[in-house]
PDB file of C-alpha atoms in Angstrom:
ATOM      1  CA  MET A   1      30.789  30.761  -5.491  1.00 42.00           C
ATOM      2  CA  GLU A   2      30.159  27.928  -7.694  1.00 44.00           C
ATOM      3  CA  THR A   3      32.623  27.504 -10.838  1.00 46.00           C
ATOM      4  CA  PRO A   4      31.010  26.574 -14.095  1.00 42.00           C
ATOM      5  CA  LEU A   5      31.550  22.937 -13.731  1.00 42.00           C
ATOM      6  CA  GLN A   6      29.938  22.960 -10.283  1.00 45.00           C
ATOM      7  CA  THR A   7      27.204  24.620 -11.778  1.00 40.00           C
ATOM      8  CA  GLU A   8      26.670  21.914 -15.032  1.00 41.00           C
ATOM      9  CA  THR A   9      27.280  19.132 -12.833  1.00 44.00           C
ATOM     10  CA  SER A  10      24.985  19.976  -9.928  1.00 47.00           C
ATOM     11  CA  GLN A  11      21.887  17.768  -9.421  1.00 48.00           C
ATOM     12  CA  PRO A  12      18.388  18.662  -9.875  1.00 46.00           C
ATOM     13  CA  LYS A  13      15.973  18.720  -6.688  1.00 47.00           C
ATOM     14  CA  PRO A  14      14.448  15.066  -6.468  1.00 45.00           C
ATOM     15  CA  ILE A  15      11.414  16.433  -4.352  1.00 45.00           C
ATOM     16  CA  THR A  16       9.017  19.173  -4.776  1.00 44.00           C
ATOM     17  CA  SER A  17       9.513  21.633  -2.313  1.00 51.00           C
ATOM     18  CA  VAL A  18       6.919  22.021   0.579  1.00 54.00           C
ATOM     19  CA  ARG A  19       5.171  24.964  -0.357  1.00 60.00           C
ATOM     20  CA  PRO A  20       3.964  24.428  -3.711  1.00 61.00           C
ATOM     21  CA  PHE A  21       3.117  20.775  -2.771  1.00 57.00           C
ATOM     22  CA  TRP A  22       0.841  22.188   0.371  1.00 61.00           C
ATOM     23  CA  TYR A  23      -0.442  24.990  -2.098  1.00 60.00           C
ATOM     24  CA  LYS A  24      -1.897  22.375  -4.111  1.00 64.00           C
ATOM     25  CA  LEU A  25      -2.908  19.752  -1.288  1.00 63.00           C
ATOM     26  CA  LYS A  26      -5.233  22.313  -0.090  1.00 65.00           C
ATOM     27  CA  GLN A  27      -6.811  22.792  -3.475  1.00 69.00           C
ATOM     28  CA  ASN A  28      -7.717  19.132  -3.650  1.00 70.00           C
ATOM     29  CA  GLN A  29     -10.596  18.667  -1.639  1.00 78.00           C
ATOM     30  CA  MET A  30     -11.170  15.189  -2.644  1.00 79.00           C
ATOM     31  CA  THR A  31      -7.540  14.511  -1.314  1.00 80.00           C
ATOM     32  CA  TRP A  32      -8.756  16.015   2.150  1.00 85.00           C
ATOM     33  CA  ALA A  33     -11.708  13.795   2.262  1.00 86.00           C
ATOM     34  CA  GLY A  34      -9.738  10.606   1.762  1.00 86.00           C
ATOM     35  CA  LEU A  35      -7.364  11.882   4.457  1.00 88.00           C
ATOM     36  CA  GLY A  36     -10.258  12.548   6.795  1.00 91.00           C
ATOM     37  CA  ILE A  37     -11.847   9.156   6.409  1.00 91.00           C
ATOM     38  CA  LEU A  38      -8.615   7.484   6.638  1.00 91.00           C
ATOM     39  CA  GLY A  39      -7.387   9.194   9.668  1.00 92.00           C
ATOM     40  CA  VAL A  40     -10.794   8.360  11.431  1.00 93.00           C
ATOM     41  CA  ILE A  41     -10.283   4.817  10.949  1.00 92.00           C
ATOM     42  CA  VAL A  42      -6.694   5.016  11.982  1.00 92.00           C
ATOM     43  CA  LEU A  43      -7.692   6.868  15.118  1.00 93.00           C
ATOM     44  CA  CYS A  44     -10.042   4.872  15.978  1.00 92.00           C
ATOM     45  CA  SER A  45      -8.184   1.773  15.582  1.00 90.00           C
ATOM     46  CA  LEU A  46      -5.188   3.074  17.889  1.00 91.00           C
ATOM     47  CA  ILE A  47      -7.842   3.908  20.647  1.00 92.00           C
ATOM     48  CA  ALA A  48      -9.699   0.803  20.168  1.00 89.00           C
ATOM     49  CA  PRO A  49      -9.214  -0.341  23.988  1.00 90.00           C
ATOM     50  CA  ILE A  50     -10.815   2.943  25.050  1.00 91.00           C
ATOM     51  CA  LEU A  51     -13.840   2.863  22.734  1.00 89.00           C
ATOM     52  CA  THR A  52     -14.460  -0.533  23.292  1.00 90.00           C
ATOM     53  CA  PRO A  53     -14.196  -3.270  26.353  1.00 90.00           C
ATOM     54  CA  TYR A  54     -14.598  -6.079  24.852  1.00 91.00           C
ATOM     55  CA  ASN A  55     -12.026  -8.689  23.717  1.00 90.00           C
ATOM     56  CA  PRO A  56     -11.726  -8.911  19.929  1.00 89.00           C
ATOM     57  CA  THR A  57     -10.826 -13.012  20.052  1.00 87.00           C
ATOM     58  CA  GLN A  58     -12.778 -13.878  23.386  1.00 87.00           C
ATOM     59  CA  VAL A  59     -15.623 -16.425  23.195  1.00 87.00           C
ATOM     60  CA  ASP A  60     -19.195 -16.042  24.570  1.00 85.00           C
ATOM     61  CA  ILE A  61     -21.240 -18.464  23.038  1.00 88.00           C
ATOM     62  CA  SER A  62     -24.340 -16.863  25.117  1.00 87.00           C
ATOM     63  CA  GLN A  63     -23.834 -13.669  23.122  1.00 88.00           C
ATOM     64  CA  LYS A  64     -23.754 -14.982  19.630  1.00 89.00           C
ATOM     65  CA  PHE A  65     -25.762 -13.401  16.820  1.00 90.00           C
ATOM     66  CA  LEU A  66     -26.587 -10.478  18.428  1.00 90.00           C
ATOM     67  CA  GLY A  67     -28.153  -7.310  16.604  1.00 89.00           C
ATOM     68  CA  PRO A  68     -26.591  -3.958  16.549  1.00 92.00           C
ATOM     69  CA  SER A  69     -27.505  -2.429  20.077  1.00 89.00           C
ATOM     70  CA  LEU A  70     -26.221   0.106  22.446  1.00 89.00           C
ATOM     71  CA  HIS A  71     -24.158  -2.855  24.145  1.00 88.00           C
ATOM     72  CA  HIS A  72     -22.780  -3.917  20.772  1.00 88.00           C
ATOM     73  CA  TRP A  73     -23.227  -1.324  17.792  1.00 92.00           C
ATOM     74  CA  PHE A  74     -22.155  -3.768  15.268  1.00 92.00           C
ATOM     75  CA  GLY A  75     -23.783  -6.657  16.726  1.00 90.00           C
ATOM     76  CA  THR A  76     -21.725 -10.072  17.544  1.00 91.00           C
ATOM     77  CA  ASP A  77     -20.813 -13.036  15.445  1.00 90.00           C
ATOM     78  CA  GLU A  78     -21.423 -16.755  15.560  1.00 89.00           C
ATOM     79  CA  VAL A  79     -19.378 -17.044  19.019  1.00 88.00           C
ATOM     80  CA  GLY A  80     -20.337 -14.075  20.696  1.00 89.00           C
ATOM     81  CA  ARG A  81     -17.606 -11.565  19.879  1.00 92.00           C
ATOM     82  CA  ASP A  82     -18.150  -7.634  19.423  1.00 93.00           C
ATOM     83  CA  ILE A  83     -17.698  -7.292  15.521  1.00 92.00           C
ATOM     84  CA  LEU A  84     -17.141  -3.653  16.087  1.00 92.00           C
ATOM     85  CA  THR A  85     -13.944  -4.740  18.284  1.00 92.00           C
ATOM     86  CA  ARG A  86     -12.719  -6.916  15.822  1.00 93.00           C
ATOM     87  CA  ILE A  87     -12.975  -4.165  12.880  1.00 93.00           C
ATOM     88  CA  LEU A  88     -11.321  -1.711  14.959  1.00 93.00           C
ATOM     89  CA  TYR A  89      -8.446  -4.267  15.895  1.00 93.00           C
ATOM     90  CA  GLY A  90      -8.719  -5.643  12.194  1.00 90.00           C
ATOM     91  CA  ALA A  91      -7.869  -2.151  10.885  1.00 91.00           C
ATOM     92  CA  ARG A  92      -4.364  -2.686  12.537  1.00 90.00           C
ATOM     93  CA  ILE A  93      -3.871  -5.614  10.829  1.00 89.00           C
ATOM     94  CA  SER A  94      -5.299  -4.839   7.125  1.00 89.00           C
ATOM     95  CA  LEU A  95      -4.128  -0.988   7.070  1.00 90.00           C
ATOM     96  CA  GLY A  96      -0.762  -2.060   8.586  1.00 89.00           C
ATOM     97  CA  VAL A  97      -0.202  -4.811   6.180  1.00 90.00           C
ATOM     98  CA  GLY A  98      -1.311  -3.072   3.051  1.00 90.00           C
ATOM     99  CA  ILE A  99       1.337  -0.037   3.872  1.00 91.00           C
ATOM    100  CA  THR A 100       4.141  -2.693   4.600  1.00 92.00           C
ATOM    101  CA  VAL A 101       3.719  -4.765   1.686  1.00 93.00           C
ATOM    102  CA  ILE A 102       3.666  -1.696  -0.481  1.00 92.00           C
ATOM    103  CA  ILE A 103       6.729  -0.389   1.370  1.00 93.00           C
ATOM    104  CA  MET A 104       8.661  -3.768   0.810  1.00 93.00           C
ATOM    105  CA  ALA A 105       7.470  -3.979  -3.098  1.00 93.00           C
ATOM    106  CA  SER A 106       8.550  -0.386  -3.755  1.00 92.00           C
ATOM    107  CA  VAL A 107      12.308  -0.249  -2.053  1.00 92.00           C
ATOM    108  CA  ILE A 108      13.015  -3.615  -3.553  1.00 93.00           C
ATOM    109  CA  GLY A 109      11.704  -2.365  -6.877  1.00 92.00           C
ATOM    110  CA  ILE A 110      13.430   1.056  -6.743  1.00 91.00           C
ATOM    111  CA  LEU A 111      16.873  -1.041  -6.150  1.00 91.00           C
ATOM    112  CA  ILE A 112      16.520  -4.038  -8.855  1.00 92.00           C
ATOM    113  CA  GLY A 113      15.052  -0.907 -11.547  1.00 91.00           C
ATOM    114  CA  THR A 114      17.678   1.780 -11.003  1.00 90.00           C
ATOM    115  CA  VAL A 115      20.582  -0.890 -11.146  1.00 90.00           C
ATOM    116  CA  SER A 116      18.882  -2.850 -14.231  1.00 90.00           C
ATOM    117  CA  GLY A 117      18.282   0.995 -15.933  1.00 88.00           C
ATOM    118  CA  TYR A 118      21.909   2.095 -14.948  1.00 87.00           C
ATOM    119  CA  PHE A 119      24.009  -0.727 -16.099  1.00 89.00           C
ATOM    120  CA  GLY A 120      21.698  -1.980 -19.077  1.00 84.00           C
ATOM    121  CA  GLY A 121      23.392  -4.790 -21.121  1.00 86.00           C
ATOM    122  CA  VAL A 122      23.093  -8.216 -19.825  1.00 90.00           C
ATOM    123  CA  ILE A 123      21.890  -7.451 -16.668  1.00 89.00           C
ATOM    124  CA  ASP A 124      18.770  -5.399 -18.018  1.00 88.00           C
ATOM    125  CA  VAL A 125      18.155  -7.949 -20.228  1.00 91.00           C
ATOM    126  CA  ILE A 126      17.925 -10.902 -17.460  1.00 92.00           C
ATOM    127  CA  ILE A 127      16.387  -8.428 -14.766  1.00 91.00           C
ATOM    128  CA  MET A 128      13.387  -7.222 -17.257  1.00 91.00           C
ATOM    129  CA  ARG A 129      12.808 -11.047 -18.844  1.00 92.00           C
ATOM    130  CA  ILE A 130      12.236 -11.970 -15.226  1.00 91.00           C
ATOM    131  CA  MET A 131       9.978  -9.411 -14.323  1.00 92.00           C
ATOM    132  CA  ASP A 132       7.732  -9.998 -17.838  1.00 90.00           C
ATOM    133  CA  MET A 133       7.213 -13.442 -16.714  1.00 91.00           C
ATOM    134  CA  VAL A 134       5.761 -12.479 -13.332  1.00 89.00           C
ATOM    135  CA  MET A 135       3.702  -9.894 -14.953  1.00 90.00           C
ATOM    136  CA  ALA A 136       2.602 -12.102 -17.930  1.00 89.00           C
ATOM    137  CA  PHE A 137       0.031 -13.787 -14.910  1.00 89.00           C
ATOM    138  CA  PRO A 138      -2.700 -11.952 -13.616  1.00 89.00           C
ATOM    139  CA  THR A 139      -1.808 -10.292 -10.280  1.00 88.00           C
ATOM    140  CA  LEU A 140      -4.549 -11.615  -8.038  1.00 88.00           C
ATOM    141  CA  ILE A 141      -4.221 -15.395  -9.641  1.00 91.00           C
ATOM    142  CA  LEU A 142      -0.469 -15.197  -9.391  1.00 91.00           C
ATOM    143  CA  ALA A 143      -0.603 -14.176  -5.594  1.00 91.00           C
ATOM    144  CA  MET A 144      -3.168 -16.719  -4.970  1.00 92.00           C
ATOM    145  CA  ALA A 145      -0.912 -19.704  -6.283  1.00 92.00           C
ATOM    146  CA  LEU A 146       2.103 -17.997  -4.323  1.00 92.00           C
ATOM    147  CA  ALA A 147       0.075 -17.972  -1.154  1.00 91.00           C
ATOM    148  CA  ALA A 148      -1.092 -21.551  -1.400  1.00 91.00           C
ATOM    149  CA  ALA A 149       2.164 -22.732  -2.379  1.00 91.00           C
ATOM    150  CA  LEU A 150       3.655 -21.101   0.957  1.00 89.00           C
ATOM    151  CA  GLY A 151       0.905 -22.181   3.300  1.00 88.00           C
ATOM    152  CA  PRO A 152      -2.122 -20.224   4.629  1.00 88.00           C
ATOM    153  CA  SER A 153      -1.213 -17.846   6.659  1.00 88.00           C
ATOM    154  CA  LEU A 154      -0.710 -13.633   7.019  1.00 88.00           C
ATOM    155  CA  GLN A 155       2.933 -13.646   6.772  1.00 90.00           C
ATOM    156  CA  ASN A 156       2.790 -15.406   3.364  1.00 91.00           C
ATOM    157  CA  ALA A 157      -0.144 -13.965   1.911  1.00 91.00           C
ATOM    158  CA  MET A 158       2.094 -10.809   2.610  1.00 92.00           C
ATOM    159  CA  LEU A 159       5.153 -11.846   0.530  1.00 93.00           C
ATOM    160  CA  ALA A 160       3.115 -12.965  -2.401  1.00 93.00           C
ATOM    161  CA  ILE A 161       1.499  -9.887  -2.619  1.00 93.00           C
ATOM    162  CA  ALA A 162       4.803  -8.304  -2.548  1.00 92.00           C
ATOM    163  CA  ILE A 163       6.286 -10.300  -5.116  1.00 93.00           C
ATOM    164  CA  VAL A 164       3.756  -9.853  -7.668  1.00 93.00           C
ATOM    165  CA  LYS A 165       3.953  -6.024  -7.048  1.00 93.00           C
ATOM    166  CA  ILE A 166       7.832  -5.690  -7.353  1.00 93.00           C
ATOM    167  CA  PRO A 167       7.423  -5.632 -11.422  1.00 93.00           C
ATOM    168  CA  VAL A 168       5.808  -2.643 -11.615  1.00 92.00           C
ATOM    169  CA  TYR A 169       8.239  -0.444  -9.551  1.00 93.00           C
ATOM    170  CA  VAL A 170      11.239  -2.295 -11.032  1.00 92.00           C
ATOM    171  CA  ARG A 171       9.797  -0.842 -14.881  1.00 91.00           C
ATOM    172  CA  LEU A 172       8.892   2.789 -13.045  1.00 90.00           C
ATOM    173  CA  ALA A 173      12.783   2.991 -11.634  1.00 90.00           C
ATOM    174  CA  ARG A 174      14.110   1.334 -14.786  1.00 90.00           C
ATOM    175  CA  GLY A 175      12.562   4.083 -17.013  1.00 88.00           C
ATOM    176  CA  GLU A 176      13.879   6.850 -15.006  1.00 87.00           C
ATOM    177  CA  SER A 177      17.557   5.389 -14.439  1.00 89.00           C
ATOM    178  CA  LEU A 178      17.207   5.321 -18.611  1.00 87.00           C
ATOM    179  CA  VAL A 179      16.683   8.930 -18.669  1.00 87.00           C
ATOM    180  CA  LEU A 180      18.839   9.967 -15.798  1.00 85.00           C
ATOM    181  CA  ARG A 181      21.805   8.352 -16.654  1.00 83.00           C
ATOM    182  CA  GLU A 182      22.247  10.419 -19.715  1.00 81.00           C
ATOM    183  CA  LYS A 183      21.439  13.406 -18.052  1.00 83.00           C
ATOM    184  CA  LEU A 184      25.012  15.733 -17.724  1.00 83.00           C
ATOM    185  CA  PHE A 185      25.224  15.418 -13.846  1.00 82.00           C
ATOM    186  CA  VAL A 186      25.521  11.693 -14.265  1.00 82.00           C
ATOM    187  CA  LYS A 187      27.728  11.602 -17.125  1.00 82.00           C
ATOM    188  CA  SER A 188      30.176  14.432 -15.211  1.00 83.00           C
ATOM    189  CA  ALA A 189      30.060  12.087 -12.195  1.00 80.00           C
ATOM    190  CA  GLN A 190      31.051   9.177 -14.471  1.00 78.00           C
ATOM    191  CA  SER A 191      33.969  11.302 -15.907  1.00 82.00           C
ATOM    192  CA  PHE A 192      35.333  11.889 -12.978  1.00 80.00           C
ATOM    193  CA  GLY A 193      35.453   8.251 -12.034  1.00 80.00           C
ATOM    194  CA  ILE A 194      33.171   8.361  -9.300  1.00 82.00           C
ATOM    195  CA  ASN A 195      32.040   4.610  -8.238  1.00 83.00           C
ATOM    196  CA  PRO A 196      28.934   3.653 -10.082  1.00 82.00           C
ATOM    197  CA  TRP A 197      27.115   2.521  -6.725  1.00 86.00           C
ATOM    198  CA  ARG A 198      27.399   5.798  -5.240  1.00 85.00           C
ATOM    199  CA  ILE A 199      26.236   7.323  -8.770  1.00 83.00           C
ATOM    200  CA  ILE A 200      23.079   5.058  -8.091  1.00 83.00           C
ATOM    201  CA  GLY A 201      22.648   5.638  -4.600  1.00 83.00           C
ATOM    202  CA  LYS A 202      23.257   9.879  -4.566  1.00 83.00           C
ATOM    203  CA  HIS A 203      22.095  10.690  -8.082  1.00 82.00           C
ATOM    204  CA  ILE A 204      19.549   7.934  -9.944  1.00 85.00           C
ATOM    205  CA  VAL A 205      17.825   6.654  -6.939  1.00 85.00           C
ATOM    206  CA  PRO A 206      16.682  10.179  -5.290  1.00 85.00           C
ATOM    207  CA  ASN A 207      15.559  11.591  -8.887  1.00 82.00           C
ATOM    208  CA  SER A 208      13.668   8.508  -9.368  1.00 82.00           C
ATOM    209  CA  VAL A 209      11.336   8.084  -6.167  1.00 83.00           C
ATOM    210  CA  SER A 210       8.392  10.577  -7.509  1.00 79.00           C
ATOM    211  CA  PRO A 211       6.724   8.316 -10.218  1.00 82.00           C
ATOM    212  CA  VAL A 212       7.164   5.180  -7.322  1.00 85.00           C
ATOM    213  CA  ILE A 213       5.869   7.395  -4.668  1.00 83.00           C
ATOM    214  CA  ILE A 214       2.913   7.993  -6.884  1.00 80.00           C
ATOM    215  CA  GLN A 215       2.621   4.456  -7.834  1.00 86.00           C
ATOM    216  CA  ALA A 216       2.967   3.472  -4.330  1.00 87.00           C
ATOM    217  CA  THR A 217       0.138   5.739  -2.937  1.00 83.00           C
ATOM    218  CA  LEU A 218      -2.396   4.196  -5.491  1.00 82.00           C
ATOM    219  CA  ASP A 219      -1.415   0.463  -4.740  1.00 88.00           C
ATOM    220  CA  VAL A 220      -1.923   0.961  -1.195  1.00 87.00           C
ATOM    221  CA  GLY A 221      -5.613   0.455  -1.720  1.00 85.00           C
ATOM    222  CA  ASP A 222      -5.376  -2.527  -4.054  1.00 88.00           C
ATOM    223  CA  ALA A 223      -2.780  -4.229  -1.490  1.00 90.00           C
ATOM    224  CA  ILE A 224      -5.205  -3.830   1.376  1.00 89.00           C
ATOM    225  CA  LEU A 225      -7.975  -5.147  -1.236  1.00 88.00           C
ATOM    226  CA  MET A 226      -5.942  -8.342  -1.690  1.00 90.00           C
ATOM    227  CA  ILE A 227      -4.950  -9.317   1.776  1.00 90.00           C
ATOM    228  CA  ALA A 228      -8.740  -9.378   2.149  1.00 89.00           C
ATOM    229  CA  THR A 229      -9.339 -11.488  -0.964  1.00 89.00           C
ATOM    230  CA  LEU A 230      -6.472 -14.214   0.248  1.00 90.00           C
ATOM    231  CA  GLY A 231      -8.330 -13.802   3.839  1.00 87.00           C
ATOM    232  CA  PHE A 232     -11.431 -14.622   2.091  1.00 87.00           C
ATOM    233  CA  LEU A 233     -10.341 -17.368   0.298  1.00 88.00           C
ATOM    234  CA  GLY A 234      -8.742 -18.922   3.728  1.00 86.00           C
ATOM    235  CA  LEU A 235      -5.203 -18.126   2.227  1.00 89.00           C
ATOM    236  CA  GLY A 236      -4.573 -15.130   4.225  1.00 85.00           C
ATOM    237  CA  ALA A 237      -4.975 -14.247   8.115  1.00 84.00           C
ATOM    238  CA  GLN A 238      -6.268 -17.618  10.019  1.00 84.00           C
ATOM    239  CA  PRO A 239      -8.744 -17.824  12.798  1.00 81.00           C
ATOM    240  CA  PRO A 240      -9.232 -16.146  15.531  1.00 85.00           C
ATOM    241  CA  THR A 241      -7.188 -13.412  13.623  1.00 85.00           C
ATOM    242  CA  PRO A 242      -9.268 -10.098  13.431  1.00 88.00           C
ATOM    243  CA  GLU A 243      -8.585  -9.337   9.662  1.00 87.00           C
ATOM    244  CA  TRP A 244     -11.433  -7.966   7.479  1.00 89.00           C
ATOM    245  CA  GLY A 245     -11.291 -10.254   4.495  1.00 88.00           C
ATOM    246  CA  ALA A 246     -11.365 -13.395   7.193  1.00 87.00           C
ATOM    247  CA  MET A 247     -14.377 -12.135   8.638  1.00 89.00           C
ATOM    248  CA  ILE A 248     -16.335 -11.318   5.682  1.00 89.00           C
ATOM    249  CA  SER A 249     -15.469 -15.025   4.404  1.00 87.00           C
ATOM    250  CA  ILE A 250     -17.284 -16.454   7.618  1.00 88.00           C
ATOM    251  CA  GLY A 251     -20.006 -13.867   7.721  1.00 88.00           C
ATOM    252  CA  TRP A 252     -21.232 -14.088   4.353  1.00 88.00           C
ATOM    253  CA  LYS A 253     -22.687 -17.370   5.036  1.00 88.00           C
ATOM    254  CA  TYR A 254     -25.156 -16.012   7.540  1.00 89.00           C
ATOM    255  CA  LEU A 255     -25.850 -12.556   5.565  1.00 88.00           C
ATOM    256  CA  LEU A 256     -29.828 -13.166   4.707  1.00 87.00           C
ATOM    257  CA  ASP A 257     -30.384 -13.840   8.519  1.00 88.00           C
ATOM    258  CA  PHE A 258     -27.875 -11.793  10.400  1.00 90.00           C
ATOM    259  CA  TRP A 259     -27.041  -9.095   7.644  1.00 91.00           C
ATOM    260  CA  TRP A 260     -24.678  -6.930  10.216  1.00 91.00           C
ATOM    261  CA  TYR A 261     -22.272  -9.803  10.169  1.00 90.00           C
ATOM    262  CA  PRO A 262     -20.226  -9.328   6.725  1.00 91.00           C
ATOM    263  CA  THR A 263     -21.620  -5.902   6.144  1.00 92.00           C
ATOM    264  CA  PHE A 264     -19.947  -3.593   8.432  1.00 93.00           C
ATOM    265  CA  PRO A 265     -16.180  -5.721   7.791  1.00 92.00           C
ATOM    266  CA  GLY A 266     -17.215  -4.870   4.053  1.00 91.00           C
ATOM    267  CA  LEU A 267     -18.019  -1.214   4.441  1.00 93.00           C
ATOM    268  CA  PHE A 268     -15.067  -0.608   6.557  1.00 93.00           C
ATOM    269  CA  LEU A 269     -12.670  -2.457   3.929  1.00 91.00           C
ATOM    270  CA  PHE A 270     -14.556   0.156   1.668  1.00 91.00           C
ATOM    271  CA  LEU A 271     -14.325   3.078   3.341  1.00 92.00           C
ATOM    272  CA  SER A 272     -10.304   2.488   3.713  1.00 91.00           C
ATOM    273  CA  ALA A 273      -9.773   1.299  -0.153  1.00 88.00           C
ATOM    274  CA  GLY A 274     -11.486   4.132  -1.118  1.00 89.00           C
ATOM    275  CA  SER A 275     -10.092   6.840   0.992  1.00 90.00           C
ATOM    276  CA  LEU A 276      -6.715   5.464   0.016  1.00 88.00           C
ATOM    277  CA  ASN A 277      -7.299   5.847  -3.705  1.00 86.00           C
ATOM    278  CA  LEU A 278      -8.190   9.381  -3.289  1.00 86.00           C
ATOM    279  CA  ILE A 279      -5.100  10.264  -1.139  1.00 84.00           C
ATOM    280  CA  GLY A 280      -3.314   8.631  -3.963  1.00 81.00           C
ATOM    281  CA  ASP A 281      -5.004  10.566  -6.837  1.00 80.00           C
ATOM    282  CA  GLY A 282      -4.505  13.556  -4.936  1.00 78.00           C
ATOM    283  CA  ILE A 283      -0.740  12.877  -4.488  1.00 77.00           C
ATOM    284  CA  ARG A 284      -0.310  11.832  -8.435  1.00 77.00           C
ATOM    285  CA  ASP A 285      -1.739  15.312  -9.387  1.00 73.00           C
ATOM    286  CA  ILE A 286       0.384  17.148  -7.111  1.00 72.00           C
ATOM    287  CA  LEU A 287       3.894  15.261  -8.142  1.00 67.00           C
ATOM    288  CA  ASP A 288       3.013  14.200 -11.709  1.00 62.00           C
ATOM    289  CA  PRO A 289       2.849  17.581 -13.922  1.00 56.00           C
ATOM    290  CA  LYS A 290       1.448  15.411 -16.708  1.00 58.00           C
ATOM    291  CA  ALA A 291      -1.510  14.420 -14.580  1.00 52.00           C
ATOM    292  CA  GLY A 292      -2.978  18.045 -14.125  1.00 51.00           C
ATOM    293  CA  ARG A 293      -6.296  18.301 -15.769  1.00 51.00           C
TER     294      ARG A 293
END
């Protein structure tokens, strides 16, 4: 049996229980549409070697600029590579990089934000002024500048996007920490002399993740578009890597004569970003009570 002190100091559950989450998810048809579209793209990318017999980087000049056909469903590019094959293998890169970047940014952001909000004082001022300086620049412009300074490569593009995304999660986590540090269960833990880092890890961080999850699901689509943009500008993945932005960067030059070259990579980019936004909107409606219409 719990004592009154245990009852008062027990912390709230940080994550919504599964049953209400599943009930709300079943009612959101647009979220299911997003999950369906994204699921098909992910599945096709995973079984790409079964769906297509071609190598995504193998050059065959004799097959260049072939239109869509039974042998090449999406046609071929300027050096004879099958575009469908490159799109499917490129999905692994674009989706994987987008998700990885947001995971990096959200984990770093929530750690910095909770420390800033919990300790306050000079630490909070220094951290938030740095975040304000980063957020003072347009996100894409700053990512382009960082990627150009680091050098054109997929890894540097990922790092640049992660850096410009971190301040958003820092501010979210800090806001939650400022509220949570005044709660009774945190005050009680402090009165018992529990180590501040243990309080942050056990009480503050778990109860700060909901808004971060919501923001992260909405940001994955944006990260994929940013990766594609940097690839389009030559600051991301380099040839012959089958990345959607890099494919569109080369293909748009041939749009009038060979429409299929940039069209199909652009279509898959649109579908992926759109489906992730639908999923993000659904998760926001479920986890954020204030977002209910």
